[in-house]
């Protein structure tokens, strides 16, 4: 089981919201209304760890090890929402999310293959790590800069934990797991070709709730994410290339072969799909 080791590892580096966030360094002159509005949207987005955890527990009923790890992931992700709300409560209480605004992003996700979902969220953690590093550089107020830097480190550690479960899945399921991981990897490393940000909170997850079936679509400002990335924190091509490099690097380690480009990864996806039975090969195509 990976859960006991991951618990010790993440417990040893866990930050304290009262002791490790420099609340006394707040400088009101360095926080704009525009920046404060983005913090509210981000706080609500992070609250979506709640329905994501419900999804993980439902779709991984046969995996108690991974389900136990969700207790760590859920705690730390909800803490991200909480620290952003605490920042607003202290310094911009007029923008603190209401309980109803938070509850809006709690809806049931459709069942999905567990391996594909694992890879999707692994890539999501890589992307969030880079988004938050970029956000920390964009913000001017020192306390929120520190908060975003802290959150980015958490996301990197969560990605590392997901990677451990992906390695275990390859050991247990072989090419079935490889096919699932590279299929989603090709999608998540191809963000430059899409009109929307590729992250779990921006993907359609519930036919019954369409078109309000993405987390972002249920925010008070559904267009927030795209504006935040393109016009505010300026998550440009150089930042996106870092995300792609990390996805390709980790998949290279997992698959034990080098992928320098998405095209190389896609060729490998086709190779793996050809080795699987017809039904699985179709799913991996």
Coordinates of C-alpha atoms in Angstrom, one line a residue:
X1 CA 0.0 0.0 0.0
X2 CA 1.2 3.5 -0.8
X3 CA -1.2 5.4 1.5
X4 CA 0.8 4.9 4.8
X5 CA 4.1 6.2 3.2
X6 CA 2.3 9.1 1.4
X7 CA 0.6 10.1 4.6
X8 CA 4.0 10.4 6.4
X9 CA 5.6 12.1 3.5
X10 CA 2.9 14.8 3.1
X11 CA 2.3 15.2 6.8
X12 CA 6.0 16.1 7.3
X13 CA 5.8 19.1 4.9
X14 CA 2.2 20.3 5.6
X15 CA 2.0 24.0 6.2
X16 CA 0.0 25.7 9.0
X17 CA -2.5 28.3 8.0
X18 CA -1.9 30.5 11.1
X19 CA 1.9 30.1 11.4
X20 CA 3.2 29.8 7.9
X21 CA 1.1 32.5 6.1
X22 CA 2.5 35.9 6.8
X23 CA -0.8 37.6 7.5
X24 CA 0.9 40.6 9.2
X25 CA 2.7 41.5 6.0
X26 CA -0.5 42.5 4.2
X27 CA -0.3 45.7 2.3
X28 CA -3.7 47.0 1.2
X29 CA -2.1 49.4 -1.3
X30 CA -0.8 46.5 -3.3
X31 CA -4.1 44.6 -3.8
X32 CA -6.3 45.8 -6.6
X33 CA -10.0 45.1 -7.0
X34 CA -9.3 43.1 -10.1
X35 CA -6.8 40.9 -8.2
X36 CA -9.2 40.4 -5.3
X37 CA -12.0 39.3 -7.7
X38 CA -9.7 36.6 -9.2
X39 CA -9.0 35.3 -5.7
X40 CA -12.7 34.8 -5.1
X41 CA -13.1 32.8 -8.3
X42 CA -10.1 30.7 -7.4
X43 CA -11.4 30.0 -3.9
X44 CA -14.7 28.7 -5.4
X45 CA -12.8 26.6 -8.0
X46 CA -10.8 24.9 -5.3
X47 CA -14.0 24.0 -3.5
X48 CA -14.7 21.7 -6.4
X49 CA -12.3 19.2 -4.7
X50 CA -15.5 18.1 -2.9
X51 CA -17.3 16.7 -5.9
X52 CA -14.0 15.4 -7.3
X53 CA -13.4 13.4 -4.2
X54 CA -16.9 12.0 -4.3
X55 CA -16.2 10.9 -7.9
X56 CA -12.9 9.3 -7.0
X57 CA -14.4 7.4 -4.1
X58 CA -17.3 6.2 -6.2
X59 CA -15.1 5.1 -9.2
X60 CA -12.4 3.5 -7.1
X61 CA -14.5 1.3 -4.8
X62 CA -12.2 -1.6 -5.5
X63 CA -9.1 0.3 -4.6
X64 CA -9.0 1.0 -0.8
X65 CA -5.4 2.2 -0.9
X66 CA -6.1 5.0 -3.4
X67 CA -9.4 5.8 -1.7
X68 CA -7.6 6.2 1.6
X69 CA -5.1 8.6 -0.1
X70 CA -8.1 10.7 -1.0
X71 CA -8.4 11.6 2.6
X72 CA -5.1 13.5 2.3
X73 CA -5.8 15.0 -1.1
X74 CA -9.3 16.2 -0.1
X75 CA -8.1 17.7 3.1
X76 CA -5.2 19.6 1.5
X77 CA -7.3 20.8 -1.5
X78 CA -10.2 22.0 0.6
X79 CA -7.5 23.9 2.7
X80 CA -6.6 25.7 -0.5
X81 CA -10.1 27.0 -0.8
X82 CA -10.1 27.8 2.9
X83 CA -6.9 29.9 2.9
X84 CA -8.1 31.9 -0.1
X85 CA -11.4 32.6 1.6
X86 CA -9.6 33.5 4.8
X87 CA -7.5 36.0 2.9
X88 CA -10.7 37.6 1.6
X89 CA -12.4 37.4 5.0
X90 CA -9.6 39.3 6.5
X91 CA -8.9 41.9 3.8
X92 CA -11.8 41.9 1.4
X93 CA -14.8 40.5 3.2
X94 CA -17.2 42.0 0.6
X95 CA -15.8 39.4 -1.9
X96 CA -15.9 36.3 0.4
X97 CA -17.8 33.5 -1.4
X98 CA -21.2 32.8 -0.1
X99 CA -22.2 29.2 0.9
X100 CA -24.5 29.0 -2.1
X101 CA -21.8 30.1 -4.5
X102 CA -19.6 27.3 -3.1
X103 CA -22.4 24.8 -3.2
X104 CA -23.0 25.6 -6.9
X105 CA -19.8 23.7 -7.9
X106 CA -20.9 20.6 -6.0
X107 CA -22.7 18.4 -8.6
X108 CA -22.3 14.7 -9.5
X109 CA -19.8 13.9 -12.2
X110 CA -20.6 11.1 -14.6
X111 CA -18.8 7.8 -14.0
X112 CA -15.5 7.6 -16.0
X113 CA -12.7 5.0 -16.3
X114 CA -10.5 5.2 -13.2
X115 CA -7.2 5.0 -15.1
X116 CA -8.0 7.9 -17.5
X117 CA -9.3 10.0 -14.6
X118 CA -6.1 9.4 -12.6
X119 CA -4.0 10.6 -15.5
X120 CA -6.3 13.6 -16.1
X121 CA -5.8 14.7 -12.5
X122 CA -2.1 14.1 -12.6
X123 CA -1.9 16.5 -15.5
X124 CA -4.2 18.8 -13.7
X125 CA -1.8 19.0 -10.8
X126 CA 1.1 19.8 -13.1
X127 CA -0.9 22.5 -14.7
X128 CA -2.1 24.0 -11.4
X129 CA 1.5 24.0 -10.1
X130 CA 2.4 26.2 -13.1
X131 CA -0.7 28.4 -13.0
X132 CA -0.1 29.2 -9.3
X133 CA 3.5 29.9 -9.8
X134 CA 2.5 32.3 -12.6
X135 CA -0.2 33.8 -10.4
X136 CA 2.3 34.4 -7.6
X137 CA 4.5 36.3 -10.0
X138 CA 1.5 38.4 -11.2
X139 CA 0.1 39.4 -7.8
X140 CA 1.7 42.4 -6.1
X141 CA 0.4 42.0 -2.6
X142 CA 3.0 40.0 -0.5
X143 CA 0.6 37.8 1.5
X144 CA -1.3 36.5 -1.5
X145 CA 2.0 36.0 -3.4
X146 CA 3.1 33.7 -0.6
X147 CA -0.2 31.9 -0.6
X148 CA 0.0 31.1 -4.3
X149 CA 3.6 30.0 -3.9
X150 CA 2.5 27.7 -1.1
X151 CA -0.4 26.2 -3.1
X152 CA 1.8 25.6 -6.1
X153 CA 4.1 23.5 -3.9
X154 CA 1.2 21.4 -2.7
X155 CA 0.0 20.8 -6.2
X156 CA 3.5 19.5 -7.2
X157 CA 3.5 17.1 -4.3
X158 CA 0.0 15.9 -5.2
X159 CA 1.2 15.3 -8.7
X160 CA 4.0 13.2 -7.3
X161 CA 1.6 11.1 -5.3
X162 CA -0.6 10.5 -8.3
X163 CA 2.5 9.4 -10.2
X164 CA 3.2 6.8 -7.6
X165 CA -0.3 5.3 -8.2
X166 CA 0.2 5.5 -11.9
X167 CA 3.4 3.4 -11.6
X168 CA 1.5 0.9 -9.5
X169 CA -1.2 0.7 -12.1
X170 CA 1.3 -0.1 -14.9
X171 CA 2.7 -2.8 -12.7
X172 CA -0.8 -4.2 -12.2
X173 CA -2.4 -3.6 -15.5
X174 CA 0.4 -3.3 -18.0
X175 CA -0.6 -2.0 -21.5
X176 CA -4.2 -1.2 -20.4
X177 CA -2.8 1.4 -18.0
X178 CA -0.2 2.6 -20.5
X179 CA -2.9 3.1 -23.1
X180 CA -5.1 5.1 -20.7
X181 CA -2.2 7.3 -19.6
X182 CA -0.8 8.1 -23.0
X183 CA -4.3 8.7 -24.5
X184 CA -5.1 11.4 -21.8
X185 CA -1.5 12.6 -22.0
X186 CA -1.8 13.4 -25.7
X187 CA -5.0 15.4 -24.9
X188 CA -3.6 17.3 -21.9
X189 CA -0.3 18.2 -23.7
X190 CA -2.1 19.6 -26.7
X191 CA -3.6 22.7 -25.0
X192 CA -2.2 25.0 -27.7
X193 CA -4.6 23.5 -30.2
X194 CA -7.7 24.0 -28.1
X195 CA -9.8 27.1 -27.5
X196 CA -10.1 26.4 -23.7
X197 CA -7.8 25.7 -20.8
X198 CA -7.3 22.0 -20.4
X199 CA -7.9 21.3 -16.7
X200 CA -10.4 19.0 -15.0
X201 CA -12.4 22.0 -13.8
X202 CA -12.9 23.1 -17.3
X203 CA -14.0 19.8 -18.9
X204 CA -17.6 18.6 -19.4
X205 CA -18.3 15.9 -16.7
X206 CA -22.1 15.5 -16.5
X207 CA -24.5 15.1 -19.5
X208 CA -27.5 15.7 -17.2
X209 CA -26.2 19.2 -16.3
X210 CA -25.1 20.3 -19.8
X211 CA -24.2 23.0 -20.6
X212 CA -23.5 23.9 -17.0
X213 CA -21.6 20.7 -16.5
X214 CA -18.1 22.1 -15.9
X215 CA -16.9 23.5 -12.6
X216 CA -16.0 26.8 -14.4
X217 CA -19.5 27.1 -15.9
X218 CA -21.0 27.2 -12.4
X219 CA -18.9 30.0 -11.1
X220 CA -20.4 33.5 -10.6
X221 CA -18.3 34.5 -13.6
X222 CA -18.0 31.5 -15.9
X223 CA -15.6 33.4 -18.2
X224 CA -13.2 34.1 -15.4
X225 CA -10.6 31.3 -16.1
X226 CA -9.9 32.3 -19.7
X227 CA -9.5 35.9 -18.8
X228 CA -7.3 35.1 -15.7
X229 CA -5.0 33.0 -17.9
X230 CA -4.8 35.2 -21.0
X231 CA -5.2 38.7 -19.8
X232 CA -4.3 38.8 -16.1
X233 CA -1.6 36.3 -15.0
X234 CA -0.5 36.0 -18.7
X235 CA 0.0 32.3 -18.9
X236 CA 1.6 32.4 -22.3
X237 CA 3.2 30.0 -24.6
X238 CA 6.4 29.9 -22.6
X239 CA 4.5 28.8 -19.5
X240 CA 2.5 26.3 -21.5
X241 CA 5.6 24.8 -22.9
X242 CA 6.8 24.1 -19.3
X243 CA 3.5 22.2 -18.6
X244 CA 4.0 20.1 -21.8
X245 CA 7.6 19.4 -21.0
X246 CA 6.7 18.1 -17.5
X247 CA 3.9 15.8 -18.9
X248 CA 6.2 14.4 -21.5
X249 CA 9.1 14.0 -19.0
X250 CA 6.9 12.1 -16.6
X251 CA 5.4 9.9 -19.3
X252 CA 8.9 9.2 -20.6
X253 CA 9.8 7.9 -17.1
X254 CA 6.6 5.9 -16.8
X255 CA 6.8 4.3 -20.2
X256 CA 10.7 3.9 -20.1
X257 CA 11.2 5.6 -23.5
X258 CA 11.8 9.2 -24.5
X259 CA 9.0 11.5 -25.7
X260 CA 10.3 14.9 -26.8
X261 CA 7.1 16.0 -28.6
X262 CA 3.3 15.3 -28.4
X263 CA 3.6 13.8 -31.9
X264 CA 6.1 11.2 -30.6
X265 CA 3.7 10.4 -27.7
X266 CA 0.8 10.1 -30.1
X267 CA 2.7 7.6 -32.2
X268 CA 3.4 5.5 -29.1
X269 CA -0.3 5.7 -28.2
X270 CA -1.1 4.1 -31.5
X271 CA 1.5 1.4 -31.0
X272 CA 0.0 0.5 -27.6
X273 CA -3.6 0.6 -28.9
X274 CA -2.6 -1.9 -31.6
X275 CA -1.5 -4.4 -29.0
X276 CA -4.8 -4.4 -27.1
X277 CA -8.0 -6.4 -27.7
X278 CA -10.4 -4.7 -30.1
X279 CA -12.6 -3.2 -27.4
X280 CA -9.7 -1.7 -25.5
X281 CA -7.9 -0.7 -28.7
X282 CA -11.0 1.4 -29.7
X283 CA -11.1 3.1 -26.3
X284 CA -7.4 3.9 -26.6
X285 CA -7.7 5.3 -30.2

